[in-house]
Short mmCIF file of C-alpha atoms in Angstrom, two decimals:
data_model
loop_
_atom_site.label_atom_id
_atom_site.label_comp_id
_atom_site.label_asym_id
_atom_site.label_seq_id
_atom_site.Cartn_x
_atom_site.Cartn_y
_atom_site.Cartn_z
CA MET A 1 -18.63 -0.97 -2.94
CA THR A 2 -18.45 -1.73 0.81
CA ARG A 3 -15.27 -1.09 2.20
CA LYS A 4 -13.04 -4.22 2.95
CA TYR A 5 -10.30 -4.59 5.65
CA GLY A 6 -7.26 -6.58 5.10
CA TRP A 7 -4.39 -8.32 7.17
CA ALA A 8 -0.92 -8.08 5.71
CA ALA A 9 1.09 -11.37 5.41
CA TRP A 10 4.42 -12.70 4.05
CA LYS A 11 6.45 -15.80 3.33
CA GLY A 12 8.07 -15.84 6.80
CA GLN A 13 4.60 -16.71 8.19
CA LEU A 14 4.07 -19.92 6.11
CA ASP A 15 4.96 -22.23 8.85
CA LYS A 16 1.91 -21.19 10.97
CA LEU A 17 -0.27 -19.77 8.20
CA GLU A 18 -3.51 -21.67 9.01
CA GLU A 19 -3.28 -20.62 12.56
CA LEU A 20 -2.94 -17.02 11.61
CA LEU A 21 -5.46 -17.18 8.89
CA LYS A 22 -8.10 -18.61 11.48
CA GLU A 23 -7.02 -15.74 13.83
CA ALA A 24 -7.42 -13.08 10.91
CA ARG A 25 -10.98 -14.38 9.95
CA GLU A 26 -11.93 -14.36 13.80
CA ALA A 27 -10.58 -10.79 14.20
CA GLY A 28 -12.74 -9.47 11.37
CA PHE A 29 -10.73 -9.26 8.37
CA ASP A 30 -12.11 -9.64 4.99
CA TYR A 31 -9.05 -10.42 3.02
CA VAL A 32 -5.35 -10.99 3.21
CA GLU A 33 -2.75 -8.85 1.27
CA PHE A 34 0.12 -11.22 0.52
CA SER A 35 3.61 -10.15 -0.29
CA LEU A 36 4.97 -11.75 -3.47
CA ASP A 37 8.57 -10.79 -2.64
CA TYR A 38 11.53 -13.47 -1.78
CA PRO A 39 10.70 -14.02 -4.98
CA LEU A 40 7.33 -15.81 -5.02
CA PRO A 41 6.27 -14.70 -8.58
CA TYR A 42 8.73 -17.61 -9.77
CA LYS A 43 7.01 -20.07 -7.44
CA ALA A 44 3.57 -20.29 -9.06
CA ASP A 45 2.56 -23.62 -7.56
CA LEU A 46 3.50 -22.44 -3.97
CA VAL A 47 1.50 -19.08 -4.49
CA ALA A 48 -1.67 -21.04 -5.72
CA GLU A 49 -1.40 -23.19 -2.69
CA ILE A 50 -1.16 -20.07 -0.35
CA VAL A 51 -4.13 -18.57 -2.12
CA LYS A 52 -6.12 -21.74 -1.82
CA LYS A 53 -5.55 -21.86 1.96
CA ILE A 54 -6.45 -18.20 2.29
CA LYS A 55 -9.77 -18.72 0.50
CA ASP A 56 -10.44 -21.87 2.39
CA PHE A 57 -10.59 -19.69 5.50
CA GLY A 58 -13.28 -17.49 3.74
CA LEU A 59 -10.93 -14.69 3.11
CA ALA A 60 -10.27 -12.90 -0.22
CA VAL A 61 -6.78 -12.28 -1.43
CA SER A 62 -4.73 -9.38 -2.82
CA PHE A 63 -1.19 -9.19 -3.58
CA HIS A 64 1.83 -6.81 -2.79
CA ALA A 65 4.14 -7.02 -5.82
CA PRO A 66 7.93 -7.61 -5.16
CA TRP A 67 9.90 -4.41 -4.55
CA ARG A 68 13.32 -5.28 -3.37
CA GLY A 69 15.87 -4.46 -6.27
CA LEU A 70 13.12 -3.33 -8.68
CA ASP A 71 13.10 0.27 -9.67
CA VAL A 72 10.54 0.92 -12.51
CA ALA A 73 11.65 4.68 -12.58
CA THR A 74 15.23 4.27 -12.81
CA LEU A 75 17.18 5.81 -15.61
CA TRP A 76 18.92 2.52 -16.41
CA PRO A 77 16.53 1.19 -19.19
CA GLU A 78 17.62 -2.31 -18.77
CA VAL A 79 16.83 -2.36 -15.18
CA ARG A 80 13.52 -0.47 -15.48
CA LYS A 81 12.55 -3.14 -18.28
CA ALA A 82 13.44 -6.02 -16.03
CA SER A 83 11.51 -4.48 -13.05
CA ILE A 84 8.45 -3.82 -15.11
CA ASP A 85 8.44 -7.37 -16.35
CA ILE A 86 8.62 -8.70 -12.89
CA ILE A 87 5.75 -6.56 -11.84
CA LYS A 88 3.74 -7.78 -14.93
CA LYS A 89 4.31 -11.39 -13.86
CA SER A 90 3.00 -10.53 -10.44
CA ILE A 91 -0.05 -8.92 -12.19
CA ARG A 92 -0.78 -11.86 -14.45
CA MET A 93 -0.48 -14.20 -11.36
CA ALA A 94 -3.15 -12.00 -9.64
CA SER A 95 -5.29 -12.18 -12.60
CA GLU A 96 -5.12 -16.02 -12.72
CA LEU A 97 -5.62 -16.66 -9.13
CA GLY A 98 -8.69 -14.27 -8.58
CA ALA A 99 -6.93 -11.55 -6.54
CA GLU A 100 -8.81 -8.39 -5.49
CA TYR A 101 -5.90 -6.18 -6.69
CA VAL A 102 -2.08 -5.81 -6.82
CA VAL A 103 -0.15 -3.04 -5.09
CA TYR A 104 3.33 -2.12 -6.48
CA HIS A 105 6.10 0.62 -6.09
CA VAL A 106 7.37 3.23 -8.36
CA THR A 107 10.95 3.93 -7.25
CA THR A 108 14.45 4.88 -8.35
CA PRO A 109 17.75 4.73 -6.71
CA GLU A 110 18.91 7.90 -8.36
CA LYS A 111 19.05 11.16 -6.36
CA LEU A 112 16.65 13.64 -7.94
CA PHE A 113 19.01 16.27 -9.08
CA LYS A 114 17.67 19.45 -11.03
CA ASP A 115 18.92 18.16 -14.33
CA THR A 116 17.66 14.63 -14.13
CA VAL A 117 14.31 15.03 -12.07
CA ASP A 118 12.11 15.55 -15.12
CA GLU A 119 13.84 12.52 -16.86
CA VAL A 120 13.01 10.24 -13.70
CA TYR A 121 9.46 11.63 -13.57
CA GLU A 122 8.91 10.76 -17.12
CA ALA A 123 10.45 7.20 -16.62
CA GLY A 124 8.09 6.62 -13.85
CA LYS A 125 5.14 7.93 -15.52
CA GLU A 126 5.74 5.73 -18.56
CA ALA A 127 6.11 2.75 -16.29
CA VAL A 128 3.02 3.37 -14.53
CA ALA A 129 1.12 3.97 -17.68
CA GLU A 130 2.39 0.72 -19.05
CA LEU A 131 1.52 -1.42 -15.88
CA THR A 132 -2.03 0.19 -15.54
CA ASP A 133 -2.75 -0.67 -19.27
CA PHE A 134 -1.48 -4.21 -18.59
CA ALA A 135 -3.60 -4.67 -15.47
CA ARG A 136 -6.61 -3.57 -17.45
CA GLU A 137 -5.87 -6.17 -20.17
CA MET A 138 -5.46 -8.73 -17.44
CA SER A 139 -8.72 -7.70 -15.85
CA VAL A 140 -7.27 -7.12 -12.46
CA GLU A 141 -7.00 -3.78 -10.27
CA ALA A 142 -3.44 -2.42 -9.91
CA ALA A 143 -2.65 0.35 -7.50
CA VAL A 144 0.68 2.35 -7.24
CA GLU A 145 1.84 2.98 -3.61
CA ASN A 146 3.57 6.14 -2.30
CA VAL A 147 7.05 5.22 -1.16
CA GLY A 148 10.57 6.59 -1.44
CA ASN A 149 11.75 9.79 -2.96
CA LEU A 150 9.14 9.56 -5.73
CA GLY A 151 6.36 9.10 -2.99
CA THR A 152 5.17 12.79 -3.10
CA PRO A 153 2.08 14.50 -3.81
CA GLU A 154 3.61 16.53 -6.52
CA PHE A 155 4.68 13.36 -8.43
CA PHE A 156 1.60 11.31 -7.71
CA GLY A 157 -0.57 14.27 -8.97
CA ILE A 158 1.43 14.06 -12.17
CA LEU A 159 0.41 10.46 -12.39
CA LYS A 160 -3.18 11.12 -11.65
CA ASP A 161 -3.31 13.78 -14.41
CA GLU A 162 -1.41 11.93 -17.00
CA THR A 163 -2.19 8.34 -16.57
CA ARG A 164 -5.26 6.07 -15.66
CA ALA A 165 -3.44 4.72 -12.77
CA LYS A 166 -5.23 4.03 -9.40
CA PHE A 167 -3.42 4.43 -6.03
CA CYS A 168 -2.60 2.85 -2.77
CA PHE A 169 -2.28 5.61 -0.12
CA ASP A 170 0.19 4.76 2.77
CA VAL A 171 -0.26 7.36 5.38
CA ALA A 172 2.86 6.42 7.42
CA HIS A 173 4.98 6.69 4.24
CA ALA A 174 3.40 10.09 3.65
CA VAL A 175 4.16 11.23 7.09
CA THR A 176 7.80 10.12 7.13
CA THR A 177 8.42 11.56 3.56
CA PHE A 178 6.78 14.91 4.66
CA MET A 179 8.93 14.95 7.83
CA GLN A 180 12.27 14.19 5.87
CA ARG A 181 11.53 16.77 3.08
CA HIS A 182 10.54 19.53 5.69
CA LYS A 183 13.40 18.58 8.08
CA LEU A 184 10.79 18.21 11.12
CA LYS A 185 10.79 15.82 14.06
CA LEU A 186 8.17 13.29 13.99
CA ASN A 187 6.12 14.84 16.62
CA ASP A 188 6.08 18.19 14.81
CA VAL A 189 4.42 16.71 11.61
CA ASP A 190 0.95 18.03 11.15
CA VAL A 191 -0.79 14.79 9.84
CA ASP A 192 -3.95 16.39 9.15
CA GLU A 193 -2.01 18.88 6.70
CA VAL A 194 -0.30 15.66 5.10
CA ILE A 195 -3.64 14.13 4.61
CA GLU A 196 -5.14 17.18 2.80
CA LEU A 197 -2.06 17.35 0.59
CA TRP A 198 -2.56 13.75 -0.59
CA LYS A 199 -6.38 14.24 -0.87
CA ASN A 200 -5.78 17.09 -3.26
CA ALA A 201 -3.25 15.02 -5.29
CA ILE A 202 -4.90 11.50 -5.61
CA GLY A 203 -8.41 11.75 -4.02
CA GLY A 204 -11.12 10.06 -5.90
CA ARG A 205 -8.55 7.60 -7.48
CA THR A 206 -7.52 5.85 -4.42
CA LEU A 207 -8.18 2.03 -4.46
CA CYS A 208 -6.67 0.96 -1.35
CA ALA A 209 -4.74 2.31 1.74
CA HIS A 210 -2.17 1.02 3.92
CA VAL A 211 -2.49 1.67 7.64
CA HIS A 212 0.39 1.38 10.25
CA GLY A 213 1.96 3.60 12.90
CA VAL A 214 5.36 5.45 13.15
CA GLU A 215 7.76 5.50 16.03
CA ALA A 216 10.63 8.19 16.37
CA PRO A 217 13.08 8.51 14.59
CA ARG A 218 11.11 6.81 11.76
CA ARG A 219 10.27 3.22 12.50
CA GLU A 220 7.35 2.10 10.51
CA HIS A 221 4.82 -0.73 10.59
CA ARG A 222 4.20 -0.27 14.50
CA PRO A 223 0.93 0.26 16.18
CA LEU A 224 -0.80 3.59 15.82
CA GLY A 225 0.10 6.36 18.25
CA TYR A 226 1.06 10.03 18.01
CA PRO A 227 1.29 11.83 15.59
CA LEU A 228 -0.35 9.34 13.48
CA THR A 229 -3.36 8.46 15.55
CA LYS A 230 -6.39 6.13 15.18
CA ARG A 231 -8.37 9.21 14.31
CA ALA A 232 -6.04 10.39 11.54
CA ALA A 233 -5.91 6.96 9.93
CA ALA A 234 -9.55 6.77 9.60
CA LYS A 235 -9.62 10.36 8.33
CA ALA A 236 -6.98 9.36 5.77
CA TYR A 237 -8.63 6.47 4.04
CA VAL A 238 -12.27 7.85 4.21
CA SER A 239 -11.10 11.22 2.82
CA LEU A 240 -9.24 9.72 -0.07
CA GLY A 241 -12.00 7.21 -0.76
CA ALA A 242 -10.30 3.86 -0.38
CA ASP A 243 -12.22 0.85 -0.96
CA TYR A 244 -9.74 -1.49 0.66
CA VAL A 245 -7.72 -0.79 3.85
CA THR A 246 -4.80 -3.04 4.71
CA TYR A 247 -3.25 -3.03 8.19
CA GLU A 248 0.44 -3.39 7.71
CA ILE A 249 1.30 -3.45 11.42
CA TYR A 250 4.09 -6.01 11.88
CA TYR A 251 5.54 -5.35 15.25
CA VAL A 252 4.07 -4.62 18.66
CA ARG A 253 7.50 -3.68 19.81
CA LYS A 254 11.17 -4.34 18.72
CA GLY A 255 11.48 -8.00 17.79
CA GLU A 256 7.81 -8.89 18.85
CA GLU A 257 5.49 -9.60 15.84
CA ALA A 258 2.00 -8.39 15.91
CA THR A 259 -0.68 -11.08 15.68
CA PRO A 260 -3.95 -10.86 13.62
CA LYS A 261 -5.77 -10.57 16.85
CA VAL A 262 -3.67 -7.58 17.96
CA VAL A 263 -3.90 -6.05 14.66
CA GLY A 264 -7.64 -6.65 14.50
CA LYS A 265 -8.06 -4.61 17.70
CA GLU A 266 -6.36 -1.74 16.22
CA MET A 267 -8.68 -2.13 13.12
CA LYS A 268 -11.73 -1.88 15.18
CA ASP A 269 -10.50 1.02 17.10
CA VAL A 270 -9.89 2.80 13.97
CA ARG A 271 -13.27 2.09 12.47
CA SER A 272 -14.93 3.69 15.46
CA TRP A 273 -13.61 6.94 13.83
CA GLU A 274 -14.88 6.20 10.34
CA LEU A 275 -18.58 7.57 10.89
CA VAL A 276 -17.36 11.02 11.90
CA TYR A 277 -15.36 11.47 8.57
CA GLU A 278 -18.08 9.76 6.49
CA LYS A 279 -20.66 12.19 7.74
CA ARG A 280 -18.33 15.09 7.09
CA GLN A 281 -17.70 13.78 3.54
CA ALA A 282 -21.50 13.56 3.04
CA LEU A 283 -22.00 17.30 4.33
CA VAL A 284 -19.50 18.61 1.55
CA ALA A 285 -20.55 16.24 -1.27
#
């Protein structure tokens, strides 16, 4: 399919949504990835109204499932079941409203001690398998995003090998996780190495990508810069084969929100690098 580009939106922007949607369309975005947190899955009429507004501007819609307080890989079975049920509610809503896909997190609040890590991995794997199967029943795409202490190439490689899951690759999350695991400063991270690790783990099953920059010490959702450059962002989503690319750039600087026009400029700059990596992909195919 032809790659599509999205702008990320959330409930806090509802008072000026029409203005922002007009700007997003004019900036060249194809769809809006709308966050269902806060807790919108329980407000079906409001979500349907939001989706109608998005589509009225000629944009498609995708959803980011809720994440605050939800841990589908926790070792507390009651919490795990409730978390899975809420994400299923989001998947069902996506199916009913004609969303392109749903992104969700696989997380746990527990530390990954040697005597519990396998148990946590198994809980996470079972949850992802259940959600993947449910999404297939609902005829909608679902993608699990790398984030938190389970957002590693090792665990996501297991998910690729042992489930039918598709993935959402967030390159900024990958960079900050790599930085923490290897006790590096941000500017010492080799982003190309990080991309290769993830390509080996989930390449070929990556449905979508999230693009945003990182500022030291680890402030995410900023404009792209160093070490996560526009070149590296293009390499990440082209190398992993993402069909959808959502720009999650929320802030220009502290306290100042990034508008769709500003984010659209970042998108166009990143896209200027795409052809370089698409040609390289073709040469090794």
